[in-house]
PDB file of C-alpha atoms in Angstrom:
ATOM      1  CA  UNK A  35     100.753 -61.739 120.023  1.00  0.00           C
ATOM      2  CA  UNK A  36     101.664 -58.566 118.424  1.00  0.00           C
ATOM      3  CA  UNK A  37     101.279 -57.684 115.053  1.00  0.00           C
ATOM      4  CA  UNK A  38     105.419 -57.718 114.415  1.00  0.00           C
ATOM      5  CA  UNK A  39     106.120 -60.681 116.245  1.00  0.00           C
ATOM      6  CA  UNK A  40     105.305 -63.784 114.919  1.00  0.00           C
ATOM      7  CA  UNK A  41     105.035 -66.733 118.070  1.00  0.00           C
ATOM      8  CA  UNK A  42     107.614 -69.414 117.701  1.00  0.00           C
ATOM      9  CA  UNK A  43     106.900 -72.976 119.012  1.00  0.00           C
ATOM     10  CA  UNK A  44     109.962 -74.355 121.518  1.00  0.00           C
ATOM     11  CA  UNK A  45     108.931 -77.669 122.167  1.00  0.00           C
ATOM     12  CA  UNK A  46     105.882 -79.404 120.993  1.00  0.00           C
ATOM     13  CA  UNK A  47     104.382 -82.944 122.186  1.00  0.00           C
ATOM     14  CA  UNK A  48     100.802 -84.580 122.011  1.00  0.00           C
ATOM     15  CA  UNK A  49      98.737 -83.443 125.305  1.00  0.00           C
ATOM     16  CA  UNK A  50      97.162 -86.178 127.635  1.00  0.00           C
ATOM     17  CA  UNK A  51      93.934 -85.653 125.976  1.00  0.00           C
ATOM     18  CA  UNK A  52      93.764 -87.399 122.448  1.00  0.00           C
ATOM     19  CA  UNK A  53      93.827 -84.617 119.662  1.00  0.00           C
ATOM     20  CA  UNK A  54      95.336 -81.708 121.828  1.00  0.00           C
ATOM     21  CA  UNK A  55      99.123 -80.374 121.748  1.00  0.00           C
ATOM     22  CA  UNK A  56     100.735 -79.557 124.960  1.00  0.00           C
ATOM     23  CA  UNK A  57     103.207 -76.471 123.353  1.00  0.00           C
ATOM     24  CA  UNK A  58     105.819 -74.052 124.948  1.00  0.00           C
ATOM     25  CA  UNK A  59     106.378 -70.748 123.036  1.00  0.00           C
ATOM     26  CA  UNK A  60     109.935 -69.169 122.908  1.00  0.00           C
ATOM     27  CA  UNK A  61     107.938 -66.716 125.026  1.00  0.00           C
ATOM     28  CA  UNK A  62     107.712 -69.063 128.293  1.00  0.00           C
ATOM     29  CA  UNK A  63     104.371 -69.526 127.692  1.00  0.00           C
ATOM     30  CA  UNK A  64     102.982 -72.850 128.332  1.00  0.00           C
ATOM     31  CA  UNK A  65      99.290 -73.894 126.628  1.00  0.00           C
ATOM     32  CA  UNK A  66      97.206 -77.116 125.326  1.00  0.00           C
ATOM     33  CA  UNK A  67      95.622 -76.352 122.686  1.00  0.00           C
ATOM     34  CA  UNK A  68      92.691 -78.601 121.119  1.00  0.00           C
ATOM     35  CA  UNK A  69      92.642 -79.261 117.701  1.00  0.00           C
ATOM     36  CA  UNK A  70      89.879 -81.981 117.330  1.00  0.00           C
ATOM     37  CA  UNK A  71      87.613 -79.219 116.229  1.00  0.00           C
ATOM     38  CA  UNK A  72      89.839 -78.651 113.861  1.00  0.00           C
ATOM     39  CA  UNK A  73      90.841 -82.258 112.606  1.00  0.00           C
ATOM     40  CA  UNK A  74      87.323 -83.252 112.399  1.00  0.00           C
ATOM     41  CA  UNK A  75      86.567 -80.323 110.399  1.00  0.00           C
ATOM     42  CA  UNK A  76      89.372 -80.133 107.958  1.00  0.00           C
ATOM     43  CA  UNK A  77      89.508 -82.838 105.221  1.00  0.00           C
ATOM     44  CA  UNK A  78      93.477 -81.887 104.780  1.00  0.00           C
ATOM     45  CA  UNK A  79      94.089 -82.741 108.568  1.00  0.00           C
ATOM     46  CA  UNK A  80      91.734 -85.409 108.689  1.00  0.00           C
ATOM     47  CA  UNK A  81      94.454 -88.432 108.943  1.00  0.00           C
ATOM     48  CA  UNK A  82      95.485 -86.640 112.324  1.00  0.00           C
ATOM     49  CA  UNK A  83      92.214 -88.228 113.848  1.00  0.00           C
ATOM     50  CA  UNK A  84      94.883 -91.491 114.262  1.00  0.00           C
ATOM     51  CA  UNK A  85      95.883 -91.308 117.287  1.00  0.00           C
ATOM     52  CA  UNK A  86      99.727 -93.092 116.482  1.00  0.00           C
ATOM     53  CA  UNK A  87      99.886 -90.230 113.530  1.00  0.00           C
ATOM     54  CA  UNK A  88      98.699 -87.387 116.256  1.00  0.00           C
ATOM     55  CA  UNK A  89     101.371 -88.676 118.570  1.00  0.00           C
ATOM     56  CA  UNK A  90     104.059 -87.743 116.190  1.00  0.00           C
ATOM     57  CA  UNK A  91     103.941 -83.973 116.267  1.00  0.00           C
ATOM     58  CA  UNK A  92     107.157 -82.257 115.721  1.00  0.00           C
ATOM     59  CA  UNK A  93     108.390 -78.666 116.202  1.00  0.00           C
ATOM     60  CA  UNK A  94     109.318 -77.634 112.145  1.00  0.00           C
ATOM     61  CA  UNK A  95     109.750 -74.413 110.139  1.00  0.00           C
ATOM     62  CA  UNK A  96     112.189 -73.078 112.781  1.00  0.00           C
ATOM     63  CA  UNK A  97     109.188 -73.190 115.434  1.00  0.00           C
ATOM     64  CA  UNK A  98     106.808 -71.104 113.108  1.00  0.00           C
ATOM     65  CA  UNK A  99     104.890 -74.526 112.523  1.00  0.00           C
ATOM     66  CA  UNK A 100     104.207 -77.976 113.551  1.00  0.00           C
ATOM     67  CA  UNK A 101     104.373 -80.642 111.798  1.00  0.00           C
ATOM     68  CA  UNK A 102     103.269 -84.937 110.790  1.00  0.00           C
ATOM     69  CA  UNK A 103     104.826 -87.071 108.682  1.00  0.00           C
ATOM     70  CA  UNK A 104     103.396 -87.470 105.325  1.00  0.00           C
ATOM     71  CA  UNK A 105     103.157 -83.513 104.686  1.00  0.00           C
ATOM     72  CA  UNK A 106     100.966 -82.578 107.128  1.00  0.00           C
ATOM     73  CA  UNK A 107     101.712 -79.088 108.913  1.00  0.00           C
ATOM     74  CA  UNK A 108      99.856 -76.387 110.769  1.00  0.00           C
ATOM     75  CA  UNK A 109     101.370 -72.652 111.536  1.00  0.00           C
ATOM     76  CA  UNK A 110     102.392 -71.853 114.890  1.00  0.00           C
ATOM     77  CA  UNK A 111     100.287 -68.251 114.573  1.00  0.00           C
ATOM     78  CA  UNK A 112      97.286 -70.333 114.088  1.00  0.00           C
ATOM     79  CA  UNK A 113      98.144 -72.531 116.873  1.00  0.00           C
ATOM     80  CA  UNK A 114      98.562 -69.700 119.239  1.00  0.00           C
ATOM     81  CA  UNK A 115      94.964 -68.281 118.002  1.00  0.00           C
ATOM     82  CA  UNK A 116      93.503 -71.526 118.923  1.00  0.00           C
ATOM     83  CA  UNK A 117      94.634 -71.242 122.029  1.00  0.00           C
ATOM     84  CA  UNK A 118      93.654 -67.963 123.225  1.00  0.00           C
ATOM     85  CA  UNK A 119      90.257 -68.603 121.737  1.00  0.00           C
ATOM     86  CA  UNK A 120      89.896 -71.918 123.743  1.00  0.00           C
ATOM     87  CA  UNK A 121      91.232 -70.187 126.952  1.00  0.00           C
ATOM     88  CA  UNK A 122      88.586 -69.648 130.007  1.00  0.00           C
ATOM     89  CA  UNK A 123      87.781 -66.067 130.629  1.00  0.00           C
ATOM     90  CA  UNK A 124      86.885 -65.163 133.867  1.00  0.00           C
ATOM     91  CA  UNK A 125      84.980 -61.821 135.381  1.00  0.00           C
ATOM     92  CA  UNK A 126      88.518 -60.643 136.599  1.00  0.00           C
ATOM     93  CA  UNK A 127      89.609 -61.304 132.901  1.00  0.00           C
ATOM     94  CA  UNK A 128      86.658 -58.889 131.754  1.00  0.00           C
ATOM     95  CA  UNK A 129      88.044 -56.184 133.984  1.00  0.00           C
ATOM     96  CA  UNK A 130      90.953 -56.438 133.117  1.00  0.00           C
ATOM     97  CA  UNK A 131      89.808 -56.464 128.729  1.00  0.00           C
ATOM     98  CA  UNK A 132      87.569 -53.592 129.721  1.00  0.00           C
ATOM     99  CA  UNK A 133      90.965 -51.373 131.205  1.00  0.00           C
ATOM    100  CA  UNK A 134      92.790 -52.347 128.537  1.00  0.00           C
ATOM    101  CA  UNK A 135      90.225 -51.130 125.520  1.00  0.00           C
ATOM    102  CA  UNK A 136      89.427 -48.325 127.637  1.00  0.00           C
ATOM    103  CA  UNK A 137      86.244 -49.416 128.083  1.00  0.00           C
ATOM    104  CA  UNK A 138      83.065 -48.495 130.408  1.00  0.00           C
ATOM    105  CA  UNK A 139      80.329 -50.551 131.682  1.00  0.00           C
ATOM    106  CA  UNK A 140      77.803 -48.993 129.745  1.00  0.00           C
ATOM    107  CA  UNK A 141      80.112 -49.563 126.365  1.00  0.00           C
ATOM    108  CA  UNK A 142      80.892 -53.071 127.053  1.00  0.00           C
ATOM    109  CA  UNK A 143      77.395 -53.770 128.178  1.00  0.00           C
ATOM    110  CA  UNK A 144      76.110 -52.331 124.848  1.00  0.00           C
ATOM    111  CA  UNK A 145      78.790 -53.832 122.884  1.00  0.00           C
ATOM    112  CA  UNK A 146      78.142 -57.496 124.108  1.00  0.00           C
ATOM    113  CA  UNK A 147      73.933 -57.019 124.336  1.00  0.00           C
ATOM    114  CA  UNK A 148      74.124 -57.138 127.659  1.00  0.00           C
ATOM    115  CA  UNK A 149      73.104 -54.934 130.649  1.00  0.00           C
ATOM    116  CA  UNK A 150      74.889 -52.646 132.452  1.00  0.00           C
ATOM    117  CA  UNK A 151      74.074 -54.828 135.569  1.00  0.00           C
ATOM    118  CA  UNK A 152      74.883 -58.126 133.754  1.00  0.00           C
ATOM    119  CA  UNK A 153      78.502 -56.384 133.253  1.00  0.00           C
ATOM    120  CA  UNK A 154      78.673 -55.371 136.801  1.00  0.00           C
ATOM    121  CA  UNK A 155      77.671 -59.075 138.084  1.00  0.00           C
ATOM    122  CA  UNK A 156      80.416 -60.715 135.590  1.00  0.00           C
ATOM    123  CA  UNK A 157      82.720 -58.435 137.079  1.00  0.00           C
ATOM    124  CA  UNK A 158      82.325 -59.142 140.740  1.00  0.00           C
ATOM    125  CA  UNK A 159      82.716 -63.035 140.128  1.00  0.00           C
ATOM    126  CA  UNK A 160      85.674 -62.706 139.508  1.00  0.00           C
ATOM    127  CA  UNK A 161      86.926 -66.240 138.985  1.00  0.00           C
ATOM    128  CA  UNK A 162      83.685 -67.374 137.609  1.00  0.00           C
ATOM    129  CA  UNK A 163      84.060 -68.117 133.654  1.00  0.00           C
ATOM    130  CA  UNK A 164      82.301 -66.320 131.491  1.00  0.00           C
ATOM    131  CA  UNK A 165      79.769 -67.488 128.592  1.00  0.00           C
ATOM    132  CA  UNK A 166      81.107 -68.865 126.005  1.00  0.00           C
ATOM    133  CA  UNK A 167      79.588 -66.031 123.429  1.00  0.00           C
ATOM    134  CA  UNK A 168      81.424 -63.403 125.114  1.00  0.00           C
ATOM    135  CA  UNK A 169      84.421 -64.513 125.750  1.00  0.00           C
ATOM    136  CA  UNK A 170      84.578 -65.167 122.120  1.00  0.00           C
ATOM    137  CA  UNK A 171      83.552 -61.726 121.190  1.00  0.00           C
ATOM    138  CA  UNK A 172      85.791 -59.597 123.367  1.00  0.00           C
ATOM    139  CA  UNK A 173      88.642 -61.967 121.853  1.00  0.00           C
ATOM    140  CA  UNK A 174      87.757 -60.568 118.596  1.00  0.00           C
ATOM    141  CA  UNK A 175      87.054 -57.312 119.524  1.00  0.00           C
ATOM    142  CA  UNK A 176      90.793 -57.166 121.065  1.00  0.00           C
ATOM    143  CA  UNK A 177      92.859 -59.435 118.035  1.00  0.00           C
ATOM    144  CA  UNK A 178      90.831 -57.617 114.771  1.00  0.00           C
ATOM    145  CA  UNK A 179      90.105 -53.596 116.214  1.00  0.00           C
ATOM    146  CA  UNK A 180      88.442 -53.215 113.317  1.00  0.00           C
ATOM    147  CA  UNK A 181      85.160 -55.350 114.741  1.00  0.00           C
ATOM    148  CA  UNK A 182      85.257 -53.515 118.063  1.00  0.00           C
ATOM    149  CA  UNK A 183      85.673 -50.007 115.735  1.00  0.00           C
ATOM    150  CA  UNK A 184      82.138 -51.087 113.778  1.00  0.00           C
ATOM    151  CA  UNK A 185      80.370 -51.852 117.073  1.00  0.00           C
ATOM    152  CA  UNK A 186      81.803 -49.315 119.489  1.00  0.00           C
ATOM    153  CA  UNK A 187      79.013 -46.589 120.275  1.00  0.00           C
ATOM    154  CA  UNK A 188      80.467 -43.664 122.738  1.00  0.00           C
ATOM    155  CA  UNK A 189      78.506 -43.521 125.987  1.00  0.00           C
ATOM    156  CA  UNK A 190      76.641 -40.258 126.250  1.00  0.00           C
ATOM    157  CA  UNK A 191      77.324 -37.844 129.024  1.00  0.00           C
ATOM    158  CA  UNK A 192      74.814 -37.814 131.564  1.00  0.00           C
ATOM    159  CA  UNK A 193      71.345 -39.509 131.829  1.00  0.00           C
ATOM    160  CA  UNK A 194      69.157 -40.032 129.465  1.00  0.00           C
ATOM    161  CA  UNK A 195      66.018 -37.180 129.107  1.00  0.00           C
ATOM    162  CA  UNK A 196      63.108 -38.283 129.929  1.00  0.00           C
ATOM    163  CA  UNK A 197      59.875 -38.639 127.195  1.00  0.00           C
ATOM    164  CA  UNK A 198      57.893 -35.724 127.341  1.00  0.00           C
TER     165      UNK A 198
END
């Protein structure tokens, strides 16, 4: 999602798995996106927890929301954050965040805590997902660059000198 273009909802309907939406964007993209989390922790979405009521989502707002009966309603931008948060990322994925923040291993390994050679390791399991913990940090370091900005540290040149 980019920062002019709002995502738009096409077609809506309750996913297999109680309390998740199976949702197509008017960008062809297809995701489920959980929202027991959500329901469980929100006492203004709380009558979604019924099942029948869940059931009954509806594309509204001209696909910038979803909505229930009785008033109930949820932005389609929020949706789509869900989403991405709750996606898998994968040691390919990491690559491919690293490339695209213009990222080193020695940056990313000192933004996430990590080591170098953790970094490296992620990286050549390439379809293995990551932890939790990090995927949800490079998420926000890529959607707000204002968090990656207060964490980034520029990688020296060279090797480090040695104590005398």
């Amino acid at each position: 999602m980019t920062a002019s273009v709002l995502p738009r909802v096409r077609t809506v309907r309750a996913g297999d798995e109680p309390g998740t939406l199976d949702i197509t964007w008017h960008d062809k993209r297809r995701t489920t996106v959980d929202l027991k989390g959500l329901i469980g922790r929100s006492k203004r979405l709380a009558a979604l927890a019924d099942p029948a009521l869940f059931r009954k989502a509806t594309r509204a707002h001209g696909g910038y929301g979803v909505a229930w009966p009785g008033g109930l309603d949820y932005a389609a931008a929020s949706l789509d954050r869900l989403a991405r948060l709750q996606q898998e990322m994968t040691g390919a994925d990491l690559a491919h965040w690293m490339e695209r923040l213009g990222l080193s291993i020695q940056e990313t390994a000192a933004l996430l805590g990590l080591s170098p050679r953790m970094i490296k390791l992620y990286r050549q399991r390439k379809a293995v997902p990551l932890p939790l913990v990090t995927r949800i940090a490079c998420r926000l370091m890529e959607e707000d660059r204002s968090v990656l900005d207060a964490l980034y540290r520029p990688r020296s040149t060279g090797r480090p000198r040695k104590a005398a």
